[in-house]
Short mmCIF file of N, CA and C in Angstrom, two decimals:
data_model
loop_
_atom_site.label_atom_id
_atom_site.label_comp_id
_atom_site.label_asym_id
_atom_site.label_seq_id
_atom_site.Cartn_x
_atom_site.Cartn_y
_atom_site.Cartn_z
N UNK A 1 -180.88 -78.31 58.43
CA UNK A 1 -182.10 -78.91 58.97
C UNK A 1 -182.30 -80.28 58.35
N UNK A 2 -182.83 -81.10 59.12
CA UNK A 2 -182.87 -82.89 59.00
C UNK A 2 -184.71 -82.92 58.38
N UNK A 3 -185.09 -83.65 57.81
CA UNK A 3 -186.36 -83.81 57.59
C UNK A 3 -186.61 -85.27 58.39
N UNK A 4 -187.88 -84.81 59.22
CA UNK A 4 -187.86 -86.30 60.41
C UNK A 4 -189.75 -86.42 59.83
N UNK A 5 -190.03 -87.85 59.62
CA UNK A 5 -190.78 -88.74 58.93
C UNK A 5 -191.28 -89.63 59.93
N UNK A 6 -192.55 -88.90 60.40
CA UNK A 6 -193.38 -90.37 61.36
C UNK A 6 -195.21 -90.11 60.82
N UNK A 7 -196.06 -90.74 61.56
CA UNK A 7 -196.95 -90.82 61.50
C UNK A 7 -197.98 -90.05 62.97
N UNK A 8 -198.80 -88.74 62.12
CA UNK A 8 -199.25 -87.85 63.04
C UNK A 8 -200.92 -88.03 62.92
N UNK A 9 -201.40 -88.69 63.58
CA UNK A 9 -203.06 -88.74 63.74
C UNK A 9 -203.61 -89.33 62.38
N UNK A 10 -203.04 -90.44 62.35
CA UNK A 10 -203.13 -91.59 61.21
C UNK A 10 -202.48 -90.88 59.71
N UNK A 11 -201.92 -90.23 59.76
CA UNK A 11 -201.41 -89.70 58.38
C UNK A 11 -199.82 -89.51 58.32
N UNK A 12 -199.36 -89.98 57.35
CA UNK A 12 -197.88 -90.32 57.50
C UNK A 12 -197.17 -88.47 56.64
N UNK A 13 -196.36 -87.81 57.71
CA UNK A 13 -195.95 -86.36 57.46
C UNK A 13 -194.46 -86.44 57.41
N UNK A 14 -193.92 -85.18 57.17
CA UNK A 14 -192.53 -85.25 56.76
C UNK A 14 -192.60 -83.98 57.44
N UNK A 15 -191.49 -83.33 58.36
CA UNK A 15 -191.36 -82.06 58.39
C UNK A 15 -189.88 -81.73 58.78
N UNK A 16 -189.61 -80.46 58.22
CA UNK A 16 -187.59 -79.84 58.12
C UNK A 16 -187.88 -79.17 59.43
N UNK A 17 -187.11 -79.89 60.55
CA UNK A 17 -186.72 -79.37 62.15
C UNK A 17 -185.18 -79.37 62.26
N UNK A 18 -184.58 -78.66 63.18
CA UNK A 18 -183.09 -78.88 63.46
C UNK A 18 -183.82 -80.85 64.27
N UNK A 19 -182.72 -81.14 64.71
CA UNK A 19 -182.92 -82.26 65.89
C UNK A 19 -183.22 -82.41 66.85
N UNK A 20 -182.32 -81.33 67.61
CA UNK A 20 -182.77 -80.95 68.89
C UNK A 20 -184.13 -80.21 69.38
N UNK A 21 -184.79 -79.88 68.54
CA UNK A 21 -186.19 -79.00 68.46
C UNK A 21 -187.15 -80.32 69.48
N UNK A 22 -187.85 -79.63 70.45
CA UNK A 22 -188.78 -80.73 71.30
C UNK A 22 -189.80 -80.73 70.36
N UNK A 23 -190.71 -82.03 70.28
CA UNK A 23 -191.68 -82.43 69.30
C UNK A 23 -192.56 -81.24 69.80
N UNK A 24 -192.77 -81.18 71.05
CA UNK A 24 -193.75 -80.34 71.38
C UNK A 24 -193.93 -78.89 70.13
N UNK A 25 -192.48 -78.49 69.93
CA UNK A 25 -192.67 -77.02 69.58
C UNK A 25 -192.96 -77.67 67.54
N UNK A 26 -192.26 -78.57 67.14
CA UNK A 26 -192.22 -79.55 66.03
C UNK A 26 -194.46 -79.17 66.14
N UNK A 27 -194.82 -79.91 66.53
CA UNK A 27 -196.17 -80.43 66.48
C UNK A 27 -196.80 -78.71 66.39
N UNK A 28 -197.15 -77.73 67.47
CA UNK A 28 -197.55 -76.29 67.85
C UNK A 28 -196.88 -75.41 66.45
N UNK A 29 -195.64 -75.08 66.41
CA UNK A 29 -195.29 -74.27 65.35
C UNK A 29 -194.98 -74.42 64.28
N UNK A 30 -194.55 -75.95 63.88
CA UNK A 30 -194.49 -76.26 62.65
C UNK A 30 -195.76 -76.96 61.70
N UNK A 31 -196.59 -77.64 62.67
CA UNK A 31 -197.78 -78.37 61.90
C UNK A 31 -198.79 -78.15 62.59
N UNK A 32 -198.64 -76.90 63.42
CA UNK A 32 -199.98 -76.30 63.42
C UNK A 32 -200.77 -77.24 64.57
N UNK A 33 -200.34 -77.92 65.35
CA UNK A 33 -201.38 -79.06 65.95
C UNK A 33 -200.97 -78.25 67.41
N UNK A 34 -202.17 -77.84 67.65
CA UNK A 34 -201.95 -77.14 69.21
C UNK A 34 -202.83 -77.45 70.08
N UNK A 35 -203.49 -78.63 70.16
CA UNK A 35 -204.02 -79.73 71.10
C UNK A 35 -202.86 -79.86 72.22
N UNK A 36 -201.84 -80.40 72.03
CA UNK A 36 -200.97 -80.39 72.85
C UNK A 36 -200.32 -78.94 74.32
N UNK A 37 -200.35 -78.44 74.97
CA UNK A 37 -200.42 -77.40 75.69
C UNK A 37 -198.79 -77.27 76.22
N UNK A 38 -198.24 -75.97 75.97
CA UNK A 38 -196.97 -76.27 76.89
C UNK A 38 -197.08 -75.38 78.21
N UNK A 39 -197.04 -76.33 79.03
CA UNK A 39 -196.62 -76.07 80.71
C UNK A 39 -195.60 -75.49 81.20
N UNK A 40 -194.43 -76.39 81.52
CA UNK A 40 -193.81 -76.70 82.24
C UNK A 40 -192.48 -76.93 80.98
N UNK A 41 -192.29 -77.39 80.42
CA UNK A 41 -191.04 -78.15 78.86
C UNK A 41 -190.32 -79.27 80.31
N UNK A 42 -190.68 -79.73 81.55
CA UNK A 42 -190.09 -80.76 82.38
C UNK A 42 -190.92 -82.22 83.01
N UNK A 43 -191.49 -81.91 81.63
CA UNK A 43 -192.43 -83.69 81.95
C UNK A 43 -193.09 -83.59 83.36
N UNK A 44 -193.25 -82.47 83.95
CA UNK A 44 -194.09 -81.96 84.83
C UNK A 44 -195.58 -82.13 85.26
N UNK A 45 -195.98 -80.96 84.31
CA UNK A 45 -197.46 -80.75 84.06
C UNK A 45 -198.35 -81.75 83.38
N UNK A 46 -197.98 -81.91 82.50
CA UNK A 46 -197.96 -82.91 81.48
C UNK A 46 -199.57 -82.52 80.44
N UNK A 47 -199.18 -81.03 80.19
CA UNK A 47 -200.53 -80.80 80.11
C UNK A 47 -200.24 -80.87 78.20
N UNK A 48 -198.91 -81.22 77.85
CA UNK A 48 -198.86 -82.08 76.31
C UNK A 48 -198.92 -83.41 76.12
N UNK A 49 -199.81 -84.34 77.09
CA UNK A 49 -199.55 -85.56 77.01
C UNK A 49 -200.64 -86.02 75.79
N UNK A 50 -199.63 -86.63 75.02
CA UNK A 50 -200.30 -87.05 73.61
C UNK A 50 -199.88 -89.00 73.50
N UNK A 51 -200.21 -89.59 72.67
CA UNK A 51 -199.76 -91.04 72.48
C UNK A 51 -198.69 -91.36 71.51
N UNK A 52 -197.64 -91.98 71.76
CA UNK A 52 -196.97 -92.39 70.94
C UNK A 52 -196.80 -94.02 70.99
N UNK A 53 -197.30 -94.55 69.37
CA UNK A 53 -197.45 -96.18 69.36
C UNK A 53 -198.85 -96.57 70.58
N UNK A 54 -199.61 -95.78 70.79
CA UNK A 54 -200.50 -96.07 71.97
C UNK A 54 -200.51 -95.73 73.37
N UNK A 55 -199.24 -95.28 73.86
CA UNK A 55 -198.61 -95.36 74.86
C UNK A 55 -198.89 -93.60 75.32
N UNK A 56 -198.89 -92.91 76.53
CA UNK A 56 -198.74 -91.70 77.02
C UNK A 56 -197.48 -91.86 77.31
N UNK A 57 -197.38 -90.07 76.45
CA UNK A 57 -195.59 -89.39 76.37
C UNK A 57 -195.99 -88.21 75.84
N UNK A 58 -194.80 -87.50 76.79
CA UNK A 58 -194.93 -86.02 76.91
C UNK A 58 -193.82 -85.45 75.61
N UNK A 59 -194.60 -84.66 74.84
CA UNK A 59 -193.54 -84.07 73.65
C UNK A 59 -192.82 -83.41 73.94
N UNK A 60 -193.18 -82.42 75.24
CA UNK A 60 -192.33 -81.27 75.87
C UNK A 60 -190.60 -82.14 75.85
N UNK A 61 -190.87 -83.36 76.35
CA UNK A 61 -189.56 -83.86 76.63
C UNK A 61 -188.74 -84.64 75.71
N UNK A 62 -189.13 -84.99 74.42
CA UNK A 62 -188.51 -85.44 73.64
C UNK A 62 -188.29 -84.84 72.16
N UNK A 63 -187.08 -85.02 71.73
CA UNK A 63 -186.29 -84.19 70.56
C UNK A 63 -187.02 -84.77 69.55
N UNK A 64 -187.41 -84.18 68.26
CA UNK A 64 -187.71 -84.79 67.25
C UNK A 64 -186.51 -85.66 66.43
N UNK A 65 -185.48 -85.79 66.77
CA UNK A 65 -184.89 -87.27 65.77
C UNK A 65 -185.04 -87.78 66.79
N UNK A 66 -185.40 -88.02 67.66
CA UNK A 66 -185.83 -89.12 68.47
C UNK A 66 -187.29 -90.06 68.16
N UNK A 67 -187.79 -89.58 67.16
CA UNK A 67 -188.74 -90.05 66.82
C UNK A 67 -188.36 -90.95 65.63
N UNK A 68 -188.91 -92.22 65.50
CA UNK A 68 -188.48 -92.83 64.40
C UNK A 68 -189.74 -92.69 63.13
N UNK A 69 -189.31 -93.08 61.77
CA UNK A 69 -190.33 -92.91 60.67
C UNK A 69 -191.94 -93.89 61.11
N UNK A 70 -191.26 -95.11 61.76
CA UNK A 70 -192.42 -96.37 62.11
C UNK A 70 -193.23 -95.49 63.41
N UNK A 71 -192.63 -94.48 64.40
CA UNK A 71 -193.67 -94.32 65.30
C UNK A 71 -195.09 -93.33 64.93
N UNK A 72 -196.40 -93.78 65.77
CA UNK A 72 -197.66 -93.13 65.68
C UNK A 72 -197.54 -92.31 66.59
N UNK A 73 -197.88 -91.15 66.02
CA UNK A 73 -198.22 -90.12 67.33
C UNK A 73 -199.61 -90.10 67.17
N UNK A 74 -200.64 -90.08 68.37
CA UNK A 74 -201.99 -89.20 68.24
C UNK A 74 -201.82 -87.99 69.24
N UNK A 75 -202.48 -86.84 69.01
CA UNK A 75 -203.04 -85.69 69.68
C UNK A 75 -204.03 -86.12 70.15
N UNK A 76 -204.67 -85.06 70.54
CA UNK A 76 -206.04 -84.65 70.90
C UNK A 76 -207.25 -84.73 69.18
N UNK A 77 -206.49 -83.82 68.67
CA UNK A 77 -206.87 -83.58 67.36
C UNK A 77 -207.29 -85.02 66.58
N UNK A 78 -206.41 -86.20 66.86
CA UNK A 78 -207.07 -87.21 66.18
C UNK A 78 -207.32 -88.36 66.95
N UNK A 79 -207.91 -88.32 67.94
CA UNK A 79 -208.25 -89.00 69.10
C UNK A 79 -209.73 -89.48 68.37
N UNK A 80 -210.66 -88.89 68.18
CA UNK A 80 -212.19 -89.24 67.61
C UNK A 80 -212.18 -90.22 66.62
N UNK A 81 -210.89 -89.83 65.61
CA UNK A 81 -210.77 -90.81 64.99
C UNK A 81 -209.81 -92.28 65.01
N UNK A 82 -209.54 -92.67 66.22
CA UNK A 82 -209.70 -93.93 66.44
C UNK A 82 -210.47 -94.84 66.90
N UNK A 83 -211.89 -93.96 67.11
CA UNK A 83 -212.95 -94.58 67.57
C UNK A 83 -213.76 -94.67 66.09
N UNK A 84 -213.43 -93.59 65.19
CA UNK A 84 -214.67 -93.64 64.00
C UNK A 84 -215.85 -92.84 64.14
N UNK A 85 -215.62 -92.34 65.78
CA UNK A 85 -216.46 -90.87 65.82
C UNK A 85 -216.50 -89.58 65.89
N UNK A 86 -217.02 -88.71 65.91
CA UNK A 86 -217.10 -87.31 66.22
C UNK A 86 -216.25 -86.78 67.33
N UNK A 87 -216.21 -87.76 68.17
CA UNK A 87 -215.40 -87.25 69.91
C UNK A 87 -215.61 -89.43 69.97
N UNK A 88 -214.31 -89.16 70.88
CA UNK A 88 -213.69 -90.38 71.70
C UNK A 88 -215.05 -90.67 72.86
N UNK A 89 -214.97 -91.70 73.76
CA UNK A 89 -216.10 -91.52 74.56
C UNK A 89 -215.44 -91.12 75.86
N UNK A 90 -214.13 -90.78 75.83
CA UNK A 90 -213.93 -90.27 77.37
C UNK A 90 -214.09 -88.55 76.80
N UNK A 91 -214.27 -88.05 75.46
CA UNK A 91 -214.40 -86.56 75.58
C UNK A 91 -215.66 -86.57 75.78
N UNK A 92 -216.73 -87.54 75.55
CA UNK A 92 -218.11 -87.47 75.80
C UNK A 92 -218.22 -87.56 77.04
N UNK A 93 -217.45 -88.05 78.06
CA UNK A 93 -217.66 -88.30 79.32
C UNK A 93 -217.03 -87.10 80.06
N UNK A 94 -216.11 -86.10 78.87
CA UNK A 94 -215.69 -84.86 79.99
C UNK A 94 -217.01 -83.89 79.85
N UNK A 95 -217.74 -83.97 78.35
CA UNK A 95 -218.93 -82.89 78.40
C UNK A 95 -219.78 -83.55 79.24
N UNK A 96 -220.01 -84.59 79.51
CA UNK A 96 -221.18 -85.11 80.13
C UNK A 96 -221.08 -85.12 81.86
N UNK A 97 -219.88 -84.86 82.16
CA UNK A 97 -219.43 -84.90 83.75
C UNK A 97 -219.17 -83.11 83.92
N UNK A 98 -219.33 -81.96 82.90
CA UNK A 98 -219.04 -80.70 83.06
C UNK A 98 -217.28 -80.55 83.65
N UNK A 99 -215.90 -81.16 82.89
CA UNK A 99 -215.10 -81.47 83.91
C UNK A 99 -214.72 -79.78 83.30
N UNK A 100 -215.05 -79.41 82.12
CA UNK A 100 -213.44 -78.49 81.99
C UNK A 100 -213.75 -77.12 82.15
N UNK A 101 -212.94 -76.22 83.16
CA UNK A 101 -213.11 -74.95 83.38
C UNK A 101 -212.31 -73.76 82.53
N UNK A 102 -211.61 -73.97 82.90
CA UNK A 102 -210.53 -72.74 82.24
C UNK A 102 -209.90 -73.94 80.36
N UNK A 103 -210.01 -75.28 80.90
CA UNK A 103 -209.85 -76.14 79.25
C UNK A 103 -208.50 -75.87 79.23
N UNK A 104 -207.26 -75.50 80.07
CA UNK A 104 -206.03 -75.50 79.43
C UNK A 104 -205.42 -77.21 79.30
N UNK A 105 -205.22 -77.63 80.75
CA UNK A 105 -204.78 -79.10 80.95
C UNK A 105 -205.93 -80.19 80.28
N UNK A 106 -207.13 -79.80 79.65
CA UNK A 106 -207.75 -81.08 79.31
C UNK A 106 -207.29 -82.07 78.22
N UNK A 107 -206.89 -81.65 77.11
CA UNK A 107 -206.40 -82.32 76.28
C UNK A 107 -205.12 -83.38 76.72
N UNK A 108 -203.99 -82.78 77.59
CA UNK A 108 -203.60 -83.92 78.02
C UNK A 108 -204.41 -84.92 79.14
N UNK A 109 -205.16 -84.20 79.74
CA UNK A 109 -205.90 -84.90 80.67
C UNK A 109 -206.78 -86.04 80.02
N UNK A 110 -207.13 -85.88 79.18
CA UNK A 110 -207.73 -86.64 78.40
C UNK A 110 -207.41 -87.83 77.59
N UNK A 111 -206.31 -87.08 77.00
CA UNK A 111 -205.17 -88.61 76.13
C UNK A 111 -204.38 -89.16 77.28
N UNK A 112 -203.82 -88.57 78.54
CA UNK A 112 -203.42 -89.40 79.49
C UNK A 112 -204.49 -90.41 80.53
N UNK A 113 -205.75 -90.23 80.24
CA UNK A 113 -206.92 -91.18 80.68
C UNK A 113 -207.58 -92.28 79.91
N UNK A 114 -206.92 -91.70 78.51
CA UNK A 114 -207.71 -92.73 77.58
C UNK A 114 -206.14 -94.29 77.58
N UNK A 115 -205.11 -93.13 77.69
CA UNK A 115 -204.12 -94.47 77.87
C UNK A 115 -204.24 -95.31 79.26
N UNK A 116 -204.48 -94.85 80.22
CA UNK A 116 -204.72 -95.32 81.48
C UNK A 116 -205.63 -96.24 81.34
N UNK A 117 -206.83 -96.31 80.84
CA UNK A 117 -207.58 -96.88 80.68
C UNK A 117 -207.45 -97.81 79.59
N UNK A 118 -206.83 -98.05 78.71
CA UNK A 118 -206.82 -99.18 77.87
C UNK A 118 -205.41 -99.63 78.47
N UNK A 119 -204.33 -99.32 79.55
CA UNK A 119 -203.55 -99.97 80.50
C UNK A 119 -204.09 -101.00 80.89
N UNK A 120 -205.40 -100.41 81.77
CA UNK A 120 -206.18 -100.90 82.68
C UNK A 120 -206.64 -102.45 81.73
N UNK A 121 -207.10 -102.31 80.65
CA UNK A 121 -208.08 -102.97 80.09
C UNK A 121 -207.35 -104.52 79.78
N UNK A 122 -205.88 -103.81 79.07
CA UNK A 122 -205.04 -104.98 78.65
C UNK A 122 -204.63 -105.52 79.79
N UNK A 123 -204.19 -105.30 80.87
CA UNK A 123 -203.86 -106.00 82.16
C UNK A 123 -204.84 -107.08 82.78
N UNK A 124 -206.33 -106.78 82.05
CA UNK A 124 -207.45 -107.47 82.50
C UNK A 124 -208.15 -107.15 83.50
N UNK A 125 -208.58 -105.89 83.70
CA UNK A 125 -208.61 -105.34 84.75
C UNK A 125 -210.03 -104.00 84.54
N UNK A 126 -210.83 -103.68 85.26
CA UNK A 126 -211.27 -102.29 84.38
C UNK A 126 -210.04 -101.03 85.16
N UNK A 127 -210.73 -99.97 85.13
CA UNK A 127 -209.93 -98.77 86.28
C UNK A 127 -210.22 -99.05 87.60
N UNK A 128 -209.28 -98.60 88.01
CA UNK A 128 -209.48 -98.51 89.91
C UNK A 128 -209.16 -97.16 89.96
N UNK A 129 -209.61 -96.85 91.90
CA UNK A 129 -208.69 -95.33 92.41
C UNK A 129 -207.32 -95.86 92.42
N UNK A 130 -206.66 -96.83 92.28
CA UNK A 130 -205.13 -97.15 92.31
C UNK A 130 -204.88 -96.26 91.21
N UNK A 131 -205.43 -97.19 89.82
CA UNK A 131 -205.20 -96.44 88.53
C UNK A 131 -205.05 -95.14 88.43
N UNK A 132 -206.08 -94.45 88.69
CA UNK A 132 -206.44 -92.67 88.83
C UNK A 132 -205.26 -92.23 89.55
N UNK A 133 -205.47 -92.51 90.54
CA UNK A 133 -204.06 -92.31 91.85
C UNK A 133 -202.57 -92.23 90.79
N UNK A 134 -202.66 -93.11 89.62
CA UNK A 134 -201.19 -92.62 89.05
C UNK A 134 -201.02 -91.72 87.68
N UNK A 135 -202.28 -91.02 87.63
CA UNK A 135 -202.30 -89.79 86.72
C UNK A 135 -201.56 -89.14 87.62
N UNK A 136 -200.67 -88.27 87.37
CA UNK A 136 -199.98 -87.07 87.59
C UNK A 136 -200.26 -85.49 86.89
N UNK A 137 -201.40 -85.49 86.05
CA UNK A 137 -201.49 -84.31 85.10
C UNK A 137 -201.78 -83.48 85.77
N UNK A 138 -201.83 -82.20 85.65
CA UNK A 138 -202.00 -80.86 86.91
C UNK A 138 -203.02 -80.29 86.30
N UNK A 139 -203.93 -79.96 86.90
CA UNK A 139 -205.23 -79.06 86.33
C UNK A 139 -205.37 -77.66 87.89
N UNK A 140 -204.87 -76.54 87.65
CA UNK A 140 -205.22 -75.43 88.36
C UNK A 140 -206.17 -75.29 89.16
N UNK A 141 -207.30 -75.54 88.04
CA UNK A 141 -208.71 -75.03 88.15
C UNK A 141 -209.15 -76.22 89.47
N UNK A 142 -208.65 -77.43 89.79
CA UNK A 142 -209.00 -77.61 90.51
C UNK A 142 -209.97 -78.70 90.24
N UNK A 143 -210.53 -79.27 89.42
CA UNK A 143 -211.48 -80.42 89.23
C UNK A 143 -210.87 -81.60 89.03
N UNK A 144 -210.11 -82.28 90.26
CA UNK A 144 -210.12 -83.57 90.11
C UNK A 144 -210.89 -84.00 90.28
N UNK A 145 -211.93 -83.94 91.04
CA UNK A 145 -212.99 -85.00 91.76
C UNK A 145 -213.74 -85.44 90.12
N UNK A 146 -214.35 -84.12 89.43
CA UNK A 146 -214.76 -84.19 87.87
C UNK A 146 -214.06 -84.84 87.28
N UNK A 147 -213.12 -84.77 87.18
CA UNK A 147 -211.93 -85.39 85.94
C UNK A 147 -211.89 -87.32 86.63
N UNK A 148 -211.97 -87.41 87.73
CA UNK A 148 -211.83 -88.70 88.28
C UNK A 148 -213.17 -89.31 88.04
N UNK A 149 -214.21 -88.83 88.10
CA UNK A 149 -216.01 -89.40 87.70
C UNK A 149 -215.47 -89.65 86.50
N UNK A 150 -215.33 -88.75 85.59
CA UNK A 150 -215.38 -89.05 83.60
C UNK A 150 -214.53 -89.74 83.54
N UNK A 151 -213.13 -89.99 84.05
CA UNK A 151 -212.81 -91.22 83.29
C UNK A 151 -213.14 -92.55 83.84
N UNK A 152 -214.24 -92.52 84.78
CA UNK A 152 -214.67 -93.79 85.71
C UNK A 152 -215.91 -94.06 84.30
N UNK A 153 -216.52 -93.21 83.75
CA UNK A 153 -217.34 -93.07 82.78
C UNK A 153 -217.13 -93.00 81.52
N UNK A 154 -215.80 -92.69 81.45
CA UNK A 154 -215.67 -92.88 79.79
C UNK A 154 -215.42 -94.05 79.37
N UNK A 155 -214.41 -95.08 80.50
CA UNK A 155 -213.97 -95.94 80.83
C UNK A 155 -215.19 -97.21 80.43
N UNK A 156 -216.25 -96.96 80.96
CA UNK A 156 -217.51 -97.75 80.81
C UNK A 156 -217.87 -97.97 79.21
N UNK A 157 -217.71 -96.85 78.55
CA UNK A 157 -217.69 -96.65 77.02
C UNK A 157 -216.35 -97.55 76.28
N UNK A 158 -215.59 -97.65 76.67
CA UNK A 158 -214.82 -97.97 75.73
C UNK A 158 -213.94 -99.19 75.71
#
């Protein structure tokens, strides 16, 4: 076993994985961080979409030595604290829009909206339905129309 060295929700970790191990199962069974949800393991569902360096990426699909010591991962789990609060303002905008039913897909739904939206921001731009239109995350339960209001609203926050 390889010991692979990055940075997990602002705190720099070390953990003994073979290589081939997907971060996904790395993050859930080895460090305990189960914000992330596994679906699909085919960049599918995308209901583990977490940030790496800022960016939305699915762990299901990538090996842990693929990760370098310099990259940031955030979860769900440390999402609040890149704002400095309690909850991010697009999780304030999922309690405040009632989006989550059954709560399996929200966490990626969530870190894949907050990247969408600071996409949006750096392009110079706020969100559009274009934007929304290129979430792909799958929610069962059926509340896009909800999930599409809150991040029109969290969006406003941040």
């Amino acid at each position: 076993m390889a010991t692979h060295t990055f940075t997990l929700n602002g705190k720099q970790i070390s953990v003994e994985a073979e290589g081939n191990v997907r971060l996904l199962w790395v993050l859930r069974d080895l460090l305990g961080v189960t914000g992330p949800k596994y679906g699909c393991a085919l960049e599918v569902c995308r209901s583990c979409t977490s940030h790496i360096n800022g960016k939305a990426f699915n762990p299901c699909s990538v090996q842990v030595k693929d990760i370098e010591p310099d990259d940031e991962i955030t979860t769900i789990e440390g999402l609040p604290a890149t704002v400095g609060k309690d909850l991010h303002p697009m999780q304030q905008a999922w309690l405040d829009n009632d989006v989550s039913q059954c709560g399996y897909c929200q966490p990626g739904q969530i870190m894949a909206a907050v990247a969408k939206v600071k996409q949006a921001h750096a392009e110079g731009h706020e969100i559009t339905d274009a934007d929304l239109d290129e979430l792909r995350n799958i929610c069962r339960c059926g509340t896009y129309s909800r999930i599409r209001e809150a991040i029109k609203a969290g969006a406003q926050d941040m």
